């Protein structure tokens, strides 16, 4: 059981995948979980009772290819006042997201070749490293999916970005061209700048 205890990460979580990789007995694993009082937080992911469960880390563990995006990224960059109620991710088209959607995640799709554009690893509010789009890619996602946002959130995010000192307009318009929202983005930025 000591080997299983060593597989618990610093956040107090352990996954069934880790147990399989370490060639540990599932019987010993489930006995360990019961004995130590671990609780299931997602399919194949367990956390100790005293650990804080970071929803963004959980989605990253469940779907390592996904990138945190849209309203969650807007909130992270300070462009949206309210904290989103559910994690929002972007994944490549064709990925089976049935279980993620059933768990309440909001999922957006892009072509596989667009998934990593603007992706960076950031330290989230709970101190975990997760993949998230940079602020310029997030703004392009905002404009591309403007019908998915409340009009107040959409307008305040655009205004907040235009007031940011550390914005990169060159990168913004580069991304906007790739995602075919350059004309719209220019219109919004001309009005706000």
PDB file of C-alpha atoms in Angstrom:
ATOM      1  CA  UNK A   1       0.000   0.000   0.000  1.00  0.00           C
ATOM      2  CA  UNK A   2       2.979   2.305   0.516  1.00  0.00           C
ATOM      3  CA  UNK A   3       3.618   2.245  -3.260  1.00  0.00           C
ATOM      4  CA  UNK A   4       0.039   3.417  -3.828  1.00  0.00           C
ATOM      5  CA  UNK A   5       0.449   6.201  -1.273  1.00  0.00           C
ATOM      6  CA  UNK A   6       3.492   7.440  -3.229  1.00  0.00           C
ATOM      7  CA  UNK A   7       1.285   7.858  -6.313  1.00  0.00           C
ATOM      8  CA  UNK A   8      -0.882  10.501  -4.607  1.00  0.00           C
ATOM      9  CA  UNK A   9       0.124  13.867  -6.098  1.00  0.00           C
ATOM     10  CA  UNK A  10       0.857  17.061  -4.145  1.00  0.00           C
ATOM     11  CA  UNK A  11      -2.751  18.237  -4.531  1.00  0.00           C
ATOM     12  CA  UNK A  12      -4.006  15.092  -2.785  1.00  0.00           C
ATOM     13  CA  UNK A  13      -5.343  13.345  -5.896  1.00  0.00           C
ATOM     14  CA  UNK A  14      -4.738   9.951  -7.453  1.00  0.00           C
ATOM     15  CA  UNK A  15      -5.990   8.469 -10.716  1.00  0.00           C
ATOM     16  CA  UNK A  16      -6.799   4.946 -11.755  1.00  0.00           C
ATOM     17  CA  UNK A  17      -4.567   5.545 -14.776  1.00  0.00           C
ATOM     18  CA  UNK A  18      -1.582   6.057 -12.431  1.00  0.00           C
ATOM     19  CA  UNK A  19      -2.349   2.773 -10.676  1.00  0.00           C
ATOM     20  CA  UNK A  20      -2.540   0.862 -13.961  1.00  0.00           C
ATOM     21  CA  UNK A  21       0.737   2.431 -15.155  1.00  0.00           C
ATOM     22  CA  UNK A  22       2.443   1.499 -11.890  1.00  0.00           C
ATOM     23  CA  UNK A  23       1.110  -2.077 -12.232  1.00  0.00           C
ATOM     24  CA  UNK A  24      -0.579  -1.990  -8.841  1.00  0.00           C
ATOM     25  CA  UNK A  25      -3.435  -4.276  -7.877  1.00  0.00           C
ATOM     26  CA  UNK A  26      -6.847  -2.667  -8.286  1.00  0.00           C
ATOM     27  CA  UNK A  27      -8.032  -4.491  -5.179  1.00  0.00           C
ATOM     28  CA  UNK A  28      -5.233  -2.900  -3.144  1.00  0.00           C
ATOM     29  CA  UNK A  29      -6.032   0.434  -4.781  1.00  0.00           C
ATOM     30  CA  UNK A  30      -9.728   0.368  -3.861  1.00  0.00           C
ATOM     31  CA  UNK A  31      -8.881  -0.806  -0.333  1.00  0.00           C
ATOM     32  CA  UNK A  32      -6.433   2.109  -0.044  1.00  0.00           C
ATOM     33  CA  UNK A  33      -9.096   4.583  -1.230  1.00  0.00           C
ATOM     34  CA  UNK A  34     -11.618   3.267   1.279  1.00  0.00           C
ATOM     35  CA  UNK A  35      -9.125   3.096   4.154  1.00  0.00           C
ATOM     36  CA  UNK A  36      -7.777   6.634   3.588  1.00  0.00           C
ATOM     37  CA  UNK A  37     -11.218   8.139   2.907  1.00  0.00           C
ATOM     38  CA  UNK A  38     -10.622   9.244  -0.676  1.00  0.00           C
ATOM     39  CA  UNK A  39     -13.666  10.409  -2.626  1.00  0.00           C
ATOM     40  CA  UNK A  40     -14.355  10.135  -6.338  1.00  0.00           C
ATOM     41  CA  UNK A  41     -14.308  13.598  -7.949  1.00  0.00           C
ATOM     42  CA  UNK A  42     -14.553  12.415 -11.559  1.00  0.00           C
ATOM     43  CA  UNK A  43     -14.394   9.143 -13.443  1.00  0.00           C
ATOM     44  CA  UNK A  44     -11.074   7.511 -12.451  1.00  0.00           C
ATOM     45  CA  UNK A  45      -9.984  10.473 -10.289  1.00  0.00           C
ATOM     46  CA  UNK A  46     -10.038  10.407  -6.489  1.00  0.00           C
ATOM     47  CA  UNK A  47      -9.139  13.068  -3.936  1.00  0.00           C
ATOM     48  CA  UNK A  48      -8.436  12.976  -0.217  1.00  0.00           C
ATOM     49  CA  UNK A  49     -11.155  14.488   1.964  1.00  0.00           C
ATOM     50  CA  UNK A  50      -8.960  17.391   3.064  1.00  0.00           C
ATOM     51  CA  UNK A  51      -7.780  18.411  -0.427  1.00  0.00           C
ATOM     52  CA  UNK A  52      -9.228  21.286  -2.428  1.00  0.00           C
ATOM     53  CA  UNK A  53     -10.499  20.094  -5.803  1.00  0.00           C
ATOM     54  CA  UNK A  54      -9.585  22.491  -8.609  1.00  0.00           C
ATOM     55  CA  UNK A  55     -12.164  22.062 -11.416  1.00  0.00           C
ATOM     56  CA  UNK A  56      -9.684  23.279 -14.051  1.00  0.00           C
ATOM     57  CA  UNK A  57      -7.108  20.711 -12.961  1.00  0.00           C
ATOM     58  CA  UNK A  58      -9.776  17.983 -13.047  1.00  0.00           C
ATOM     59  CA  UNK A  59     -10.718  18.842 -16.638  1.00  0.00           C
ATOM     60  CA  UNK A  60      -7.019  18.894 -17.577  1.00  0.00           C
ATOM     61  CA  UNK A  61      -6.516  15.436 -16.061  1.00  0.00           C
ATOM     62  CA  UNK A  62      -9.660  14.095 -17.742  1.00  0.00           C
ATOM     63  CA  UNK A  63      -8.846  15.610 -21.128  1.00  0.00           C
ATOM     64  CA  UNK A  64      -5.134  16.507 -21.436  1.00  0.00           C
ATOM     65  CA  UNK A  65      -5.543  17.723 -25.038  1.00  0.00           C
ATOM     66  CA  UNK A  66      -8.178  20.309 -24.102  1.00  0.00           C
ATOM     67  CA  UNK A  67      -7.340  23.974 -23.607  1.00  0.00           C
ATOM     68  CA  UNK A  68      -9.136  26.158 -21.066  1.00  0.00           C
ATOM     69  CA  UNK A  69     -10.789  28.944 -23.006  1.00  0.00           C
ATOM     70  CA  UNK A  70     -13.576  31.476 -23.516  1.00  0.00           C
ATOM     71  CA  UNK A  71     -15.237  32.860 -20.369  1.00  0.00           C
ATOM     72  CA  UNK A  72     -12.861  31.046 -17.986  1.00  0.00           C
ATOM     73  CA  UNK A  73      -9.860  32.603 -19.768  1.00  0.00           C
ATOM     74  CA  UNK A  74     -11.596  36.008 -19.860  1.00  0.00           C
ATOM     75  CA  UNK A  75     -12.066  35.814 -16.083  1.00  0.00           C
ATOM     76  CA  UNK A  76      -8.456  34.671 -15.564  1.00  0.00           C
ATOM     77  CA  UNK A  77      -7.140  37.687 -17.513  1.00  0.00           C
ATOM     78  CA  UNK A  78      -9.410  40.078 -15.603  1.00  0.00           C
ATOM     79  CA  UNK A  79     -11.642  40.848 -18.580  1.00  0.00           C
ATOM     80  CA  UNK A  80     -14.785  39.362 -17.030  1.00  0.00           C
ATOM     81  CA  UNK A  81     -15.917  40.275 -13.510  1.00  0.00           C
ATOM     82  CA  UNK A  82     -17.921  37.204 -12.636  1.00  0.00           C
ATOM     83  CA  UNK A  83     -16.438  33.755 -12.231  1.00  0.00           C
ATOM     84  CA  UNK A  84     -17.923  31.289 -14.748  1.00  0.00           C
ATOM     85  CA  UNK A  85     -20.106  28.623 -13.169  1.00  0.00           C
ATOM     86  CA  UNK A  86     -18.680  25.777 -15.310  1.00  0.00           C
ATOM     87  CA  UNK A  87     -15.256  25.206 -16.876  1.00  0.00           C
ATOM     88  CA  UNK A  88     -15.078  26.011 -20.583  1.00  0.00           C
ATOM     89  CA  UNK A  89     -12.651  24.167 -22.844  1.00  0.00           C
ATOM     90  CA  UNK A  90     -11.726  23.957 -26.494  1.00  0.00           C
ATOM     91  CA  UNK A  91     -10.814  20.658 -28.137  1.00  0.00           C
ATOM     92  CA  UNK A  92     -10.276  19.529 -31.716  1.00  0.00           C
ATOM     93  CA  UNK A  93     -13.252  18.493 -33.845  1.00  0.00           C
ATOM     94  CA  UNK A  94     -14.071  14.811 -33.668  1.00  0.00           C
ATOM     95  CA  UNK A  95     -13.015  14.371 -30.036  1.00  0.00           C
ATOM     96  CA  UNK A  96     -15.704  12.521 -28.061  1.00  0.00           C
ATOM     97  CA  UNK A  97     -16.894  14.944 -25.386  1.00  0.00           C
ATOM     98  CA  UNK A  98     -20.053  13.124 -24.323  1.00  0.00           C
ATOM     99  CA  UNK A  99     -18.832  12.494 -20.762  1.00  0.00           C
ATOM    100  CA  UNK A 100     -17.397  15.985 -20.395  1.00  0.00           C
ATOM    101  CA  UNK A 101     -20.674  17.579 -21.481  1.00  0.00           C
ATOM    102  CA  UNK A 102     -22.606  15.220 -19.184  1.00  0.00           C
ATOM    103  CA  UNK A 103     -20.398  16.473 -16.326  1.00  0.00           C
ATOM    104  CA  UNK A 104     -21.466  20.035 -17.121  1.00  0.00           C
ATOM    105  CA  UNK A 105     -18.431  21.323 -19.036  1.00  0.00           C
ATOM    106  CA  UNK A 106     -18.967  23.814 -21.843  1.00  0.00           C
ATOM    107  CA  UNK A 107     -17.074  22.579 -24.922  1.00  0.00           C
ATOM    108  CA  UNK A 108     -16.044  24.408 -28.098  1.00  0.00           C
ATOM    109  CA  UNK A 109     -14.461  22.738 -31.131  1.00  0.00           C
ATOM    110  CA  UNK A 110     -11.769  23.853 -33.596  1.00  0.00           C
ATOM    111  CA  UNK A 111      -9.860  22.168 -36.382  1.00  0.00           C
ATOM    112  CA  UNK A 112      -6.970  20.121 -35.019  1.00  0.00           C
ATOM    113  CA  UNK A 113      -4.382  22.474 -36.587  1.00  0.00           C
ATOM    114  CA  UNK A 114      -5.898  25.476 -34.745  1.00  0.00           C
ATOM    115  CA  UNK A 115      -5.977  23.896 -31.276  1.00  0.00           C
ATOM    116  CA  UNK A 116      -2.484  24.989 -30.183  1.00  0.00           C
ATOM    117  CA  UNK A 117      -2.567  28.531 -31.596  1.00  0.00           C
ATOM    118  CA  UNK A 118      -2.131  30.851 -28.621  1.00  0.00           C
ATOM    119  CA  UNK A 119      -1.935  27.984 -26.126  1.00  0.00           C
ATOM    120  CA  UNK A 120       0.262  28.530 -23.096  1.00  0.00           C
ATOM    121  CA  UNK A 121       0.650  26.944 -19.673  1.00  0.00           C
ATOM    122  CA  UNK A 122      -0.526  29.231 -16.899  1.00  0.00           C
ATOM    123  CA  UNK A 123      -0.729  28.956 -13.123  1.00  0.00           C
ATOM    124  CA  UNK A 124      -4.433  29.073 -12.279  1.00  0.00           C
ATOM    125  CA  UNK A 125      -6.002  30.661  -9.188  1.00  0.00           C
ATOM    126  CA  UNK A 126      -5.422  27.436  -7.218  1.00  0.00           C
ATOM    127  CA  UNK A 127      -1.715  27.263  -8.118  1.00  0.00           C
ATOM    128  CA  UNK A 128      -1.969  24.449 -10.680  1.00  0.00           C
ATOM    129  CA  UNK A 129      -0.377  24.594 -14.131  1.00  0.00           C
ATOM    130  CA  UNK A 130      -3.002  24.217 -16.844  1.00  0.00           C
ATOM    131  CA  UNK A 131      -3.142  24.906 -20.599  1.00  0.00           C
ATOM    132  CA  UNK A 132      -5.041  28.088 -21.444  1.00  0.00           C
ATOM    133  CA  UNK A 133      -5.222  30.381 -24.449  1.00  0.00           C
ATOM    134  CA  UNK A 134      -3.382  33.694 -24.246  1.00  0.00           C
ATOM    135  CA  UNK A 135      -5.407  36.887 -24.012  1.00  0.00           C
ATOM    136  CA  UNK A 136      -5.261  37.655 -27.765  1.00  0.00           C
ATOM    137  CA  UNK A 137      -6.528  34.196 -28.737  1.00  0.00           C
ATOM    138  CA  UNK A 138      -9.215  34.542 -26.072  1.00  0.00           C
ATOM    139  CA  UNK A 139     -10.362  37.804 -27.652  1.00  0.00           C
ATOM    140  CA  UNK A 140     -10.586  36.095 -31.055  1.00  0.00           C
ATOM    141  CA  UNK A 141     -12.652  33.302 -29.487  1.00  0.00           C
ATOM    142  CA  UNK A 142     -14.897  35.953 -27.944  1.00  0.00           C
ATOM    143  CA  UNK A 143     -15.559  37.556 -31.335  1.00  0.00           C
ATOM    144  CA  UNK A 144     -15.868  34.199 -33.167  1.00  0.00           C
ATOM    145  CA  UNK A 145     -18.415  32.900 -30.663  1.00  0.00           C
ATOM    146  CA  UNK A 146     -20.100  36.209 -29.836  1.00  0.00           C
ATOM    147  CA  UNK A 147     -23.561  34.602 -29.903  1.00  0.00           C
ATOM    148  CA  UNK A 148     -22.524  32.306 -27.020  1.00  0.00           C
ATOM    149  CA  UNK A 149     -21.916  35.257 -24.678  1.00  0.00           C
ATOM    150  CA  UNK A 150     -24.324  37.588 -22.955  1.00  0.00           C
ATOM    151  CA  UNK A 151     -24.146  40.998 -24.608  1.00  0.00           C
ATOM    152  CA  UNK A 152     -23.010  42.679 -21.347  1.00  0.00           C
ATOM    153  CA  UNK A 153     -20.146  40.188 -20.917  1.00  0.00           C
ATOM    154  CA  UNK A 154     -19.172  40.572 -24.567  1.00  0.00           C
ATOM    155  CA  UNK A 155     -19.075  44.384 -24.409  1.00  0.00           C
ATOM    156  CA  UNK A 156     -17.303  44.605 -21.050  1.00  0.00           C
ATOM    157  CA  UNK A 157     -14.626  42.092 -22.145  1.00  0.00           C
ATOM    158  CA  UNK A 158     -13.916  44.085 -25.322  1.00  0.00           C
ATOM    159  CA  UNK A 159     -13.732  47.352 -23.361  1.00  0.00           C
ATOM    160  CA  UNK A 160     -11.500  45.833 -20.684  1.00  0.00           C
ATOM    161  CA  UNK A 161      -9.104  44.459 -23.334  1.00  0.00           C
ATOM    162  CA  UNK A 162      -8.929  47.826 -25.115  1.00  0.00           C
ATOM    163  CA  UNK A 163      -7.949  49.484 -21.792  1.00  0.00           C
ATOM    164  CA  UNK A 164      -5.216  46.897 -21.027  1.00  0.00           C
ATOM    165  CA  UNK A 165      -1.682  48.270 -21.093  1.00  0.00           C
ATOM    166  CA  UNK A 166      -0.099  44.910 -21.999  1.00  0.00           C
ATOM    167  CA  UNK A 167      -2.087  44.140 -25.140  1.00  0.00           C
ATOM    168  CA  UNK A 168      -0.421  42.911 -28.327  1.00  0.00           C
ATOM    169  CA  UNK A 169      -2.478  44.235 -31.241  1.00  0.00           C
ATOM    170  CA  UNK A 170      -0.115  42.738 -33.820  1.00  0.00           C
ATOM    171  CA  UNK A 171      -0.675  39.268 -32.402  1.00  0.00           C
ATOM    172  CA  UNK A 172      -4.409  39.956 -32.014  1.00  0.00           C
ATOM    173  CA  UNK A 173      -4.835  40.789 -35.701  1.00  0.00           C
ATOM    174  CA  UNK A 174      -2.573  37.893 -36.705  1.00  0.00           C
ATOM    175  CA  UNK A 175      -4.883  35.497 -34.837  1.00  0.00           C
ATOM    176  CA  UNK A 176      -7.967  37.324 -36.107  1.00  0.00           C
ATOM    177  CA  UNK A 177      -6.810  36.742 -39.678  1.00  0.00           C
ATOM    178  CA  UNK A 178      -6.281  33.007 -39.030  1.00  0.00           C
ATOM    179  CA  UNK A 179      -9.754  32.686 -37.473  1.00  0.00           C
ATOM    180  CA  UNK A 180     -11.391  34.872 -40.136  1.00  0.00           C
ATOM    181  CA  UNK A 181     -12.645  37.586 -37.804  1.00  0.00           C
ATOM    182  CA  UNK A 182     -10.127  40.259 -38.809  1.00  0.00           C
ATOM    183  CA  UNK A 183     -12.698  42.672 -40.263  1.00  0.00           C
ATOM    184  CA  UNK A 184     -14.958  42.392 -37.214  1.00  0.00           C
ATOM    185  CA  UNK A 185     -12.031  42.702 -34.811  1.00  0.00           C
ATOM    186  CA  UNK A 186     -10.749  45.817 -36.590  1.00  0.00           C
ATOM    187  CA  UNK A 187     -14.214  47.364 -36.387  1.00  0.00           C
ATOM    188  CA  UNK A 188     -14.479  46.701 -32.641  1.00  0.00           C
ATOM    189  CA  UNK A 189     -10.951  47.897 -31.928  1.00  0.00           C
ATOM    190  CA  UNK A 190     -11.324  51.078 -34.017  1.00  0.00           C
ATOM    191  CA  UNK A 191     -14.411  52.036 -32.025  1.00  0.00           C
ATOM    192  CA  UNK A 192     -12.776  51.288 -28.660  1.00  0.00           C
ATOM    193  CA  UNK A 193      -9.229  52.565 -29.193  1.00  0.00           C
TER     194      UNK A 193
END
